[in-house]
PDB file of C-alpha atoms in Angstrom:
ATOM      1  CA  MET A 332      83.935  83.577  77.526  1.00 52.00           C
ATOM      2  CA  GLU A 333      82.894  83.283  81.127  1.00 62.00           C
ATOM      3  CA  GLN A 334      79.080  83.734  81.813  1.00 81.00           C
ATOM      4  CA  PHE A 335      78.421  86.128  84.737  1.00 94.00           C
ATOM      5  CA  ARG A 336      75.345  85.472  86.909  1.00 94.00           C
ATOM      6  CA  ASN A 337      76.316  86.734  90.292  1.00 96.00           C
ATOM      7  CA  ILE A 338      77.302  90.334  90.021  1.00 97.00           C
ATOM      8  CA  GLY A 339      78.639  92.703  92.828  1.00 97.00           C
ATOM      9  CA  ILE A 340      78.530  96.376  92.692  1.00 97.00           C
ATOM     10  CA  ILE A 341      80.986  98.553  94.569  1.00 97.00           C
ATOM     11  CA  GLY A 342      80.686 102.486  94.558  1.00 94.00           C
ATOM     12  CA  ARG A 343      82.518 105.495  95.683  1.00 90.00           C
ATOM     13  CA  LEU A 344      80.735 106.946  98.887  1.00 88.00           C
ATOM     14  CA  GLY A 345      79.740 110.486  99.127  1.00 85.00           C
ATOM     15  CA  SER A 346      78.739 111.054  95.521  1.00 87.00           C
ATOM     16  CA  SER A 347      75.093 111.710  94.323  1.00 91.00           C
ATOM     17  CA  GLN A 348      76.203 111.067  90.761  1.00 92.00           C
ATOM     18  CA  VAL A 349      77.724 107.639  91.851  1.00 93.00           C
ATOM     19  CA  LEU A 350      74.386 106.649  93.479  1.00 94.00           C
ATOM     20  CA  ASP A 351      72.344 107.644  90.513  1.00 95.00           C
ATOM     21  CA  THR A 352      74.596 105.487  88.289  1.00 95.00           C
ATOM     22  CA  ILE A 353      74.496 102.526  90.736  1.00 96.00           C
ATOM     23  CA  ARG A 354      70.593 102.692  90.648  1.00 95.00           C
ATOM     24  CA  ARG A 355      70.646 102.621  86.934  1.00 96.00           C
ATOM     25  CA  LEU A 356      73.099  99.760  86.856  1.00 97.00           C
ATOM     26  CA  LYS A 357      71.175  97.807  89.295  1.00 96.00           C
ATOM     27  CA  ARG A 358      67.823  98.334  87.448  1.00 95.00           C
ATOM     28  CA  PHE A 359      69.554  97.281  84.232  1.00 97.00           C
ATOM     29  CA  LEU A 360      71.041  94.045  85.714  1.00 97.00           C
ATOM     30  CA  VAL A 361      67.805  93.113  87.477  1.00 95.00           C
ATOM     31  CA  GLU A 362      65.982  93.475  84.238  1.00 95.00           C
ATOM     32  CA  ARG A 363      68.270  90.985  82.830  1.00 95.00           C
ATOM     33  CA  HIS A 364      67.371  88.519  85.674  1.00 94.00           C
ATOM     34  CA  LEU A 365      70.948  88.660  87.116  1.00 96.00           C
ATOM     35  CA  HIS A 366      71.826  88.141  90.806  1.00 96.00           C
ATOM     36  CA  VAL A 367      73.017  91.587  92.003  1.00 96.00           C
ATOM     37  CA  ILE A 368      74.990  91.946  95.348  1.00 97.00           C
ATOM     38  CA  LEU A 369      75.654  95.335  96.694  1.00 97.00           C
ATOM     39  CA  GLU A 370      78.646  96.111  99.026  1.00 96.00           C
ATOM     40  CA  ASP A 371      77.207  96.890 102.299  1.00 95.00           C
ATOM     41  CA  SER A 372      78.654 100.341 102.749  1.00 93.00           C
ATOM     42  CA  ILE A 373      77.052 101.500  99.541  1.00 93.00           C
ATOM     43  CA  ALA A 374      73.881  99.640 100.143  1.00 93.00           C
ATOM     44  CA  GLU A 375      73.295 101.799 103.321  1.00 92.00           C
ATOM     45  CA  MET A 376      73.033 104.862 101.037  1.00 91.00           C
ATOM     46  CA  LEU A 377      70.190 103.051  98.857  1.00 91.00           C
ATOM     47  CA  PRO A 378      67.175 102.438 101.293  1.00 90.00           C
ATOM     48  CA  GLY A 379      64.806  99.998  99.995  1.00 89.00           C
ATOM     49  CA  HIS A 380      67.051  98.508  97.424  1.00 90.00           C
ATOM     50  CA  GLY A 381      65.989  95.013  98.025  1.00 90.00           C
ATOM     51  CA  MET A 382      69.147  93.465  97.146  1.00 93.00           C
ATOM     52  CA  GLN A 383      71.490  91.087  98.808  1.00 95.00           C
ATOM     53  CA  THR A 384      74.500  92.718 100.466  1.00 96.00           C
ATOM     54  CA  CYS A 385      77.888  91.627 101.688  1.00 96.00           C
ATOM     55  CA  THR A 386      81.260  92.906 102.752  1.00 95.00           C
ATOM     56  CA  ARG A 387      83.970  93.656 100.251  1.00 93.00           C
ATOM     57  CA  LYS A 388      85.918  90.727 101.453  1.00 91.00           C
ATOM     58  CA  LEU A 389      83.252  88.346 101.018  1.00 95.00           C
ATOM     59  CA  MET A 390      82.124  89.759  97.584  1.00 96.00           C
ATOM     60  CA  GLY A 391      85.255  88.276  95.955  1.00 94.00           C
ATOM     61  CA  GLU A 392      84.245  84.818  97.151  1.00 94.00           C
ATOM     62  CA  ILE A 393      80.677  84.974  95.919  1.00 95.00           C
ATOM     63  CA  CYS A 394      80.493  87.015  92.762  1.00 96.00           C
ATOM     64  CA  ASP A 395      81.516  85.972  89.174  1.00 94.00           C
ATOM     65  CA  LEU A 396      82.042  89.806  88.296  1.00 97.00           C
ATOM     66  CA  VAL A 397      82.386  93.044  90.236  1.00 98.00           C
ATOM     67  CA  ILE A 398      81.422  96.319  88.640  1.00 98.00           C
ATOM     68  CA  VAL A 399      83.083  99.387  90.171  1.00 97.00           C
ATOM     69  CA  VAL A 400      81.276 102.680  89.958  1.00 96.00           C
ATOM     70  CA  GLY A 401      83.683 105.640  90.761  1.00 94.00           C
ATOM     71  CA  GLY A 402      87.024 106.745  89.856  1.00 91.00           C
ATOM     72  CA  ASP A 403      90.533 104.998  89.707  1.00 92.00           C
ATOM     73  CA  GLY A 404      90.808 105.260  93.531  1.00 92.00           C
ATOM     74  CA  SER A 405      87.638 103.253  93.860  1.00 93.00           C
ATOM     75  CA  LEU A 406      88.906 100.548  91.614  1.00 95.00           C
ATOM     76  CA  LEU A 407      92.249 100.437  93.210  1.00 95.00           C
ATOM     77  CA  GLY A 408      90.542  99.577  96.552  1.00 94.00           C
ATOM     78  CA  ALA A 409      88.287  96.983  95.004  1.00 95.00           C
ATOM     79  CA  ALA A 410      91.329  95.506  92.896  1.00 94.00           C
ATOM     80  CA  ARG A 411      93.229  94.700  96.035  1.00 95.00           C
ATOM     81  CA  ALA A 412      90.270  92.833  97.536  1.00 95.00           C
ATOM     82  CA  MET A 413      89.210  90.967  94.228  1.00 97.00           C
ATOM     83  CA  ALA A 414      92.682  89.860  93.115  1.00 96.00           C
ATOM     84  CA  ARG A 415      92.772  87.334  96.151  1.00 94.00           C
ATOM     85  CA  HIS A 416      89.885  85.421  94.544  1.00 95.00           C
ATOM     86  CA  GLY A 417      90.589  86.004  90.776  1.00 95.00           C
ATOM     87  CA  THR A 418      87.189  87.882  90.463  1.00 96.00           C
ATOM     88  CA  PRO A 419      87.183  89.901  87.262  1.00 97.00           C
ATOM     89  CA  VAL A 420      86.506  93.758  87.770  1.00 98.00           C
ATOM     90  CA  LEU A 421      84.853  96.090  85.458  1.00 97.00           C
ATOM     91  CA  GLY A 422      85.043  99.825  85.957  1.00 96.00           C
ATOM     92  CA  ILE A 423      82.438 102.512  85.179  1.00 96.00           C
ATOM     93  CA  ASN A 424      83.951 106.045  85.311  1.00 94.00           C
ATOM     94  CA  ARG A 425      82.584 108.528  87.685  1.00 91.00           C
ATOM     95  CA  GLY A 426      85.896 110.005  88.620  1.00 78.00           C
ATOM     96  CA  SER A 427      88.288 112.516  86.783  1.00 75.00           C
ATOM     97  CA  LEU A 428      91.026 110.601  85.020  1.00 71.00           C
ATOM     98  CA  GLY A 429      89.718 107.082  84.320  1.00 78.00           C
ATOM     99  CA  PHE A 430      92.798 105.114  83.302  1.00 88.00           C
ATOM    100  CA  LEU A 431      91.321 102.086  84.970  1.00 91.00           C
ATOM    101  CA  THR A 432      87.473 102.717  84.822  1.00 90.00           C
ATOM    102  CA  ASP A 433      87.031 103.086  81.212  1.00 86.00           C
ATOM    103  CA  ILE A 434      83.240 102.924  80.671  1.00 94.00           C
ATOM    104  CA  ARG A 435      81.495 106.314  80.491  1.00 92.00           C
ATOM    105  CA  PRO A 436      78.145 106.621  82.301  1.00 93.00           C
ATOM    106  CA  ASP A 437      76.277 107.397  79.005  1.00 93.00           C
ATOM    107  CA  GLU A 438      77.275 104.193  77.580  1.00 95.00           C
ATOM    108  CA  LEU A 439      76.586 102.022  80.544  1.00 96.00           C
ATOM    109  CA  GLU A 440      73.789  99.871  79.116  1.00 96.00           C
ATOM    110  CA  ALA A 441      75.500  99.256  75.730  1.00 96.00           C
ATOM    111  CA  LYS A 442      78.990  98.417  77.170  1.00 96.00           C
ATOM    112  CA  VAL A 443      77.715  96.272  80.061  1.00 97.00           C
ATOM    113  CA  SER A 444      75.595  94.376  77.643  1.00 96.00           C
ATOM    114  CA  GLU A 445      78.540  93.557  75.505  1.00 96.00           C
ATOM    115  CA  VAL A 446      80.375  92.223  78.618  1.00 96.00           C
ATOM    116  CA  LEU A 447      77.512  90.207  79.681  1.00 95.00           C
ATOM    117  CA  GLU A 448      77.254  88.662  76.218  1.00 94.00           C
ATOM    118  CA  GLY A 449      80.900  87.712  76.212  1.00 94.00           C
ATOM    119  CA  ARG A 450      82.317  90.412  74.222  1.00 95.00           C
ATOM    120  CA  TYR A 451      85.200  91.869  76.279  1.00 95.00           C
ATOM    121  CA  LEU A 452      88.963  91.906  76.647  1.00 95.00           C
ATOM    122  CA  MET A 453      90.421  90.292  79.865  1.00 95.00           C
ATOM    123  CA  GLU A 454      93.674  91.721  81.012  1.00 96.00           C
ATOM    124  CA  SER A 455      95.842  90.521  84.017  1.00 97.00           C
ATOM    125  CA  ARG A 456      97.512  93.246  86.035  1.00 97.00           C
ATOM    126  CA  PHE A 457     100.057  92.251  88.735  1.00 98.00           C
ATOM    127  CA  LEU A 458     100.060  93.967  92.261  1.00 98.00           C
ATOM    128  CA  LEU A 459     102.882  94.580  94.652  1.00 98.00           C
ATOM    129  CA  GLU A 460     103.091  93.547  98.325  1.00 98.00           C
ATOM    130  CA  GLY A 461     104.831  95.801 100.681  1.00 98.00           C
ATOM    131  CA  LEU A 462     106.140  94.461 104.033  1.00 98.00           C
ATOM    132  CA  VAL A 463     107.798  96.429 106.933  1.00 98.00           C
ATOM    133  CA  ARG A 464     109.985  94.635 109.459  1.00 98.00           C
ATOM    134  CA  ARG A 465     111.567  95.744 112.582  1.00 96.00           C
ATOM    135  CA  GLY A 466     114.245  93.133 113.217  1.00 95.00           C
ATOM    136  CA  ASP A 467     112.294  89.921 112.991  1.00 94.00           C
ATOM    137  CA  GLU A 468     108.910  91.422 113.647  1.00 97.00           C
ATOM    138  CA  LEU A 469     106.379  92.272 110.912  1.00 97.00           C
ATOM    139  CA  ILE A 470     105.227  95.794 111.577  1.00 95.00           C
ATOM    140  CA  GLY A 471     102.964  96.321 108.500  1.00 95.00           C
ATOM    141  CA  GLN A 472     101.841  94.725 105.400  1.00 96.00           C
ATOM    142  CA  SER A 473      99.596  95.730 102.397  1.00 96.00           C
ATOM    143  CA  ASP A 474      99.105  95.382  98.691  1.00 97.00           C
ATOM    144  CA  ALA A 475      99.150  97.873  95.895  1.00 98.00           C
ATOM    145  CA  LEU A 476      98.007  97.862  92.268  1.00 98.00           C
ATOM    146  CA  ASN A 477      99.680 101.182  91.643  1.00 98.00           C
ATOM    147  CA  ASP A 478     102.525 101.861  93.893  1.00 98.00           C
ATOM    148  CA  VAL A 479     104.372 101.374  97.290  1.00 98.00           C
ATOM    149  CA  VAL A 480     105.723 104.798  98.367  1.00 98.00           C
ATOM    150  CA  LEU A 481     108.262 105.607 101.038  1.00 98.00           C
ATOM    151  CA  HIS A 482     107.924 109.156 102.193  1.00 96.00           C
ATOM    152  CA  PRO A 483     108.468 111.565 105.054  1.00 94.00           C
ATOM    153  CA  GLY A 484     104.848 111.839 106.012  1.00 90.00           C
ATOM    154  CA  LYS A 485     103.979 115.232 107.469  1.00 86.00           C
ATOM    155  CA  SER A 486     107.705 116.092 107.973  1.00 87.00           C
ATOM    156  CA  THR A 487     109.508 118.381 105.430  1.00 86.00           C
ATOM    157  CA  ARG A 488     112.906 116.684 106.004  1.00 90.00           C
ATOM    158  CA  MET A 489     114.638 114.317 103.443  1.00 93.00           C
ATOM    159  CA  ILE A 490     114.953 110.830 104.323  1.00 96.00           C
ATOM    160  CA  GLU A 491     118.021 108.521 103.946  1.00 96.00           C
ATOM    161  CA  PHE A 492     117.828 104.947 103.080  1.00 97.00           C
ATOM    162  CA  GLU A 493     119.745 102.170 101.263  1.00 98.00           C
ATOM    163  CA  LEU A 494     118.233 100.108  98.270  1.00 98.00           C
ATOM    164  CA  TYR A 495     118.853  96.552  97.550  1.00 98.00           C
ATOM    165  CA  ILE A 496     117.597  94.611  94.452  1.00 98.00           C
ATOM    166  CA  ASN A 497     117.647  90.813  94.850  1.00 98.00           C
ATOM    167  CA  GLY A 498     120.076  91.073  97.634  1.00 98.00           C
ATOM    168  CA  GLN A 499     122.598  93.272  95.764  1.00 98.00           C
ATOM    169  CA  PHE A 500     123.307  96.794  97.050  1.00 98.00           C
ATOM    170  CA  VAL A 501     122.276  99.401  94.634  1.00 97.00           C
ATOM    171  CA  CYS A 502     122.744 102.695  96.383  1.00 96.00           C
ATOM    172  CA  SER A 503     122.173 104.923  99.489  1.00 96.00           C
ATOM    173  CA  GLN A 504     120.103 107.962  98.925  1.00 95.00           C
ATOM    174  CA  LYS A 505     118.895 111.117 100.398  1.00 95.00           C
ATOM    175  CA  SER A 506     115.598 112.191  98.957  1.00 95.00           C
ATOM    176  CA  ASP A 507     111.942 113.057  99.689  1.00 95.00           C
ATOM    177  CA  GLY A 508     111.218 109.423  99.356  1.00 95.00           C
ATOM    178  CA  LEU A 509     110.968 106.533  96.807  1.00 98.00           C
ATOM    179  CA  ILE A 510     108.103 105.213  94.547  1.00 98.00           C
ATOM    180  CA  VAL A 511     107.962 101.648  93.529  1.00 98.00           C
ATOM    181  CA  ALA A 512     105.391 101.256  90.820  1.00 98.00           C
ATOM    182  CA  THR A 513     103.755  98.647  88.630  1.00 98.00           C
ATOM    183  CA  PRO A 514     103.135  99.342  84.948  1.00 98.00           C
ATOM    184  CA  THR A 515      99.608 100.040  86.016  1.00 97.00           C
ATOM    185  CA  GLY A 516     100.922 102.744  88.420  1.00 97.00           C
ATOM    186  CA  SER A 517     103.465 104.121  85.976  1.00 97.00           C
ATOM    187  CA  THR A 518     100.650 106.683  84.895  1.00 95.00           C
ATOM    188  CA  ALA A 519      99.974 107.735  88.425  1.00 95.00           C
ATOM    189  CA  TYR A 520     102.343 109.160  91.077  1.00 95.00           C
ATOM    190  CA  ALA A 521     105.341 107.732  89.463  1.00 97.00           C
ATOM    191  CA  LEU A 522     104.661 109.758  86.219  1.00 96.00           C
ATOM    192  CA  SER A 523     104.466 112.975  88.317  1.00 94.00           C
ATOM    193  CA  ALA A 524     107.791 112.311  89.665  1.00 95.00           C
ATOM    194  CA  GLY A 525     109.497 111.838  86.354  1.00 95.00           C
ATOM    195  CA  GLY A 526     109.116 108.079  85.806  1.00 97.00           C
ATOM    196  CA  PRO A 527     108.453 106.385  82.414  1.00 97.00           C
ATOM    197  CA  ILE A 528     105.168 105.179  81.167  1.00 97.00           C
ATOM    198  CA  MET A 529     105.171 101.386  80.947  1.00 98.00           C
ATOM    199  CA  HIS A 530     102.710  99.388  78.940  1.00 97.00           C
ATOM    200  CA  PRO A 531     100.494  97.321  81.262  1.00 96.00           C
ATOM    201  CA  LYS A 532     101.504  94.041  79.579  1.00 96.00           C
ATOM    202  CA  LEU A 533     105.291  94.490  80.745  1.00 98.00           C
ATOM    203  CA  ASP A 534     106.597  92.373  83.461  1.00 98.00           C
ATOM    204  CA  ALA A 535     108.509  95.180  85.110  1.00 98.00           C
ATOM    205  CA  ILE A 536     108.731  97.346  88.208  1.00 98.00           C
ATOM    206  CA  VAL A 537     109.841 100.990  88.050  1.00 98.00           C
ATOM    207  CA  ILE A 538     111.810 102.682  90.990  1.00 98.00           C
ATOM    208  CA  VAL A 539     111.478 106.342  90.944  1.00 98.00           C
ATOM    209  CA  PRO A 540     113.298 108.557  93.488  1.00 97.00           C
ATOM    210  CA  MET A 541     111.360 111.636  94.707  1.00 95.00           C
ATOM    211  CA  TYR A 542     113.482 114.874  94.577  1.00 90.00           C
ATOM    212  CA  PRO A 543     116.794 113.069  95.206  1.00 91.00           C
ATOM    213  CA  HIS A 544     119.762 115.018  96.666  1.00 88.00           C
ATOM    214  CA  THR A 545     121.923 113.713  93.991  1.00 87.00           C
ATOM    215  CA  LEU A 546     120.874 114.878  90.558  1.00 82.00           C
ATOM    216  CA  SER A 547     122.192 111.744  88.786  1.00 88.00           C
ATOM    217  CA  SER A 548     119.683 109.610  90.728  1.00 91.00           C
ATOM    218  CA  ARG A 549     117.299 108.476  87.864  1.00 94.00           C
ATOM    219  CA  PRO A 550     114.361 106.075  87.634  1.00 97.00           C
ATOM    220  CA  ILE A 551     115.269 102.540  87.137  1.00 97.00           C
ATOM    221  CA  VAL A 552     113.194  99.871  85.542  1.00 98.00           C
ATOM    222  CA  VAL A 553     113.739  96.225  86.785  1.00 98.00           C
ATOM    223  CA  ASP A 554     112.416  92.677  86.293  1.00 98.00           C
ATOM    224  CA  GLY A 555     108.893  92.206  87.667  1.00 98.00           C
ATOM    225  CA  ASN A 556     110.046  89.264  89.725  1.00 98.00           C
ATOM    226  CA  SER A 557     112.667  91.329  91.431  1.00 98.00           C
ATOM    227  CA  GLU A 558     112.625  91.636  95.301  1.00 98.00           C
ATOM    228  CA  LEU A 559     113.364  95.106  96.665  1.00 98.00           C
ATOM    229  CA  LYS A 560     114.602  95.948 100.120  1.00 98.00           C
ATOM    230  CA  VAL A 561     114.765  99.496 101.343  1.00 98.00           C
ATOM    231  CA  VAL A 562     116.589  99.853 104.609  1.00 98.00           C
ATOM    232  CA  VAL A 563     115.692 103.165 106.552  1.00 98.00           C
ATOM    233  CA  SER A 564     118.883 104.789 107.912  1.00 97.00           C
ATOM    234  CA  PRO A 565     119.222 104.090 111.672  1.00 97.00           C
ATOM    235  CA  ASN A 566     120.379 107.578 112.124  1.00 95.00           C
ATOM    236  CA  LEU A 567     117.103 109.185 110.862  1.00 94.00           C
ATOM    237  CA  GLN A 568     115.477 111.758 113.045  1.00 93.00           C
ATOM    238  CA  ILE A 569     111.999 111.206 111.731  1.00 94.00           C
ATOM    239  CA  TYR A 570     109.642 108.336 111.362  1.00 96.00           C
ATOM    240  CA  PRO A 571     108.760 107.952 107.649  1.00 96.00           C
ATOM    241  CA  GLN A 572     105.653 106.394 106.206  1.00 96.00           C
ATOM    242  CA  VAL A 573     104.813 103.763 103.654  1.00 97.00           C
ATOM    243  CA  SER A 574     101.723 104.291 101.563  1.00 97.00           C
ATOM    244  CA  CYS A 575     100.177 101.642  99.220  1.00 97.00           C
ATOM    245  CA  ASP A 576      98.071 103.053  96.509  1.00 97.00           C
ATOM    246  CA  GLY A 577      97.858 106.158  98.637  1.00 94.00           C
ATOM    247  CA  GLN A 578      95.083 104.378 100.649  1.00 93.00           C
ATOM    248  CA  ASN A 579      96.827 102.113 103.176  1.00 92.00           C
ATOM    249  CA  HIS A 580      99.508 103.599 105.327  1.00 95.00           C
ATOM    250  CA  PHE A 581     101.900 102.421 108.185  1.00 93.00           C
ATOM    251  CA  THR A 582     104.751 104.100 109.821  1.00 95.00           C
ATOM    252  CA  CYS A 583     108.491 103.012 109.757  1.00 95.00           C
ATOM    253  CA  ALA A 584     111.187 103.617 112.533  1.00 96.00           C
ATOM    254  CA  PRO A 585     114.812 104.275 111.790  1.00 97.00           C
ATOM    255  CA  GLY A 586     116.536 100.983 110.930  1.00 97.00           C
ATOM    256  CA  ASP A 587     113.259  99.240 109.636  1.00 98.00           C
ATOM    257  CA  THR A 588     113.433  97.413 106.386  1.00 98.00           C
ATOM    258  CA  LEU A 589     110.702  97.672 103.688  1.00 98.00           C
ATOM    259  CA  THR A 590     110.438  94.707 101.312  1.00 98.00           C
ATOM    260  CA  ILE A 591     108.612  95.046  98.014  1.00 98.00           C
ATOM    261  CA  ARG A 592     107.874  92.204  95.773  1.00 98.00           C
ATOM    262  CA  LYS A 593     105.159  90.912  93.228  1.00 98.00           C
ATOM    263  CA  LYS A 594     102.041  89.198  94.472  1.00 97.00           C
ATOM    264  CA  VAL A 595     101.191  85.765  93.264  1.00 96.00           C
ATOM    265  CA  GLN A 596      97.446  86.727  92.689  1.00 96.00           C
ATOM    266  CA  LYS A 597      96.734  89.238  89.928  1.00 97.00           C
ATOM    267  CA  LEU A 598      93.779  91.351  89.135  1.00 97.00           C
ATOM    268  CA  GLN A 599      91.698  90.350  86.302  1.00 97.00           C
ATOM    269  CA  LEU A 600      90.504  93.603  84.757  1.00 97.00           C
ATOM    270  CA  ILE A 601      87.898  93.669  82.021  1.00 97.00           C
ATOM    271  CA  HIS A 602      87.821  96.067  79.172  1.00 95.00           C
ATOM    272  CA  PRO A 603      85.215  96.662  76.615  1.00 93.00           C
ATOM    273  CA  VAL A 604      86.002  95.522  73.104  1.00 94.00           C
ATOM    274  CA  GLY A 605      87.983  98.191  71.226  1.00 91.00           C
ATOM    275  CA  HIS A 606      89.912  99.096  74.264  1.00 92.00           C
ATOM    276  CA  ASN A 607      93.048 101.028  73.267  1.00 93.00           C
ATOM    277  CA  TYR A 608      95.729 101.863  75.855  1.00 94.00           C
ATOM    278  CA  TYR A 609      97.359 104.418  73.636  1.00 94.00           C
ATOM    279  CA  GLU A 610      94.061 106.160  72.975  1.00 92.00           C
ATOM    280  CA  ILE A 611      93.553 106.532  76.707  1.00 90.00           C
ATOM    281  CA  CYS A 612      96.968 107.957  77.199  1.00 92.00           C
ATOM    282  CA  ARG A 613      96.394 110.312  74.440  1.00 92.00           C
ATOM    283  CA  THR A 614      93.085 111.406  75.911  1.00 88.00           C
ATOM    284  CA  LYS A 615      94.028 111.563  79.501  1.00 87.00           C
ATOM    285  CA  LEU A 616      97.463 112.991  79.037  1.00 90.00           C
ATOM    286  CA  GLY A 617      96.725 115.502  76.363  1.00 88.00           C
ATOM    287  CA  TRP A 618      98.892 113.897  73.630  1.00 92.00           C
ATOM    288  CA  GLY A 619      98.672 115.270  70.108  1.00 88.00           C
ATOM    289  CA  SER A 620      96.100 113.792  67.702  1.00 82.00           C
ATOM    290  CA  ARG A 621      96.956 112.826  64.100  1.00 82.00           C
ATOM    291  CA  LEU A 622      98.252 115.572  61.776  1.00 85.00           C
ATOM    292  CA  GLY A 623      95.262 117.183  59.961  1.00 76.00           C
ATOM    293  CA  GLY A 624      92.890 116.559  62.814  1.00 64.00           C
ATOM    294  CA  HIS A 625      92.010 112.945  61.731  1.00 61.00           C
ATOM    295  CA  GLU A 626      91.322 110.394  64.523  1.00 58.00           C
TER     296      GLU A 626
END
C-alpha cells in the first residue's frame, strides 16, 4: 500500500461544521508529523492555520492523498481535479447523502488512521467528458464523475434532438432533456429520472431520457467505451444547456452537437476497510433490512 506523506485538505465553504471538522483533521495529521496542504479557498476561513496552501489545480500535482470534507457535491468537484493526476481521494461526510464521502465525522481519527497505516480499499471510477461543438468550433468542454445532462435551462419547453451511439443513429426525441451517467452517477439524478442502479465496477454508461414525449422511450445501458453524439435540432426555438455534475454549465444553440465519451484518466477513490456498496444503498435509499431485524 502507498505511504501518504503530503496530504491535501479540501472543504465545502460556508459551513461551520465543515470548518470544525477540518480543524480537527488538520490537528490529527500534524500530530502524526505529516505535511498538510490546505486548499487556498478554505484556508482563508481558517486564520492563523500555519499550513501550506495551494490552488485545487496544483494540489493534485503535489499531494499523495487528498481528503475532502463535505458532501458528495464537494467530492465531485475535487474528483474532476484530482483524476487528472491520479491522486487518491478520501471523503469525510459533512453532507446529507454520502454515497461518495463515506467516513462519518465521529469516526474520523479511527478511519483516517487505518488509511494512513495502509488499510484501505482503492477503487477506480471513470469520468465522462462532454464537448459542445458549433460546426468545427469547440464551444464548451467539461468533465463529469456523475453525469452530463442536456436540459432546457430556465425554459419550460421540451427540447428536440437526435441521439447517435458510435456513429449509429438511435432515435430522435422530444423530451425535457437527456441524462448520460456513469455507474457512480446512476444513484444521483439518473435514479430520480427512473434510471437503473449500476454497480460502480461496471464499465457501462446509462442514457436516461427526462420526461420523454414518447412513453416507450426507456433508459439504455451501453458499453463504457461508447461515444455518444447528441445533435440539437436546428429548428429549436430555445437555447438548451449542458450541465456536468450539476456544477459546470454551458449553453447550446440549435444545431450544436454534444459529444460524450469516457475520459482516459480515472478517479482513485479510497474507502475504509469493510466498505460495502450494498450497505450504502440500503442505508441511503431506505431498502429493507434482513427479515427478523438482523443486520
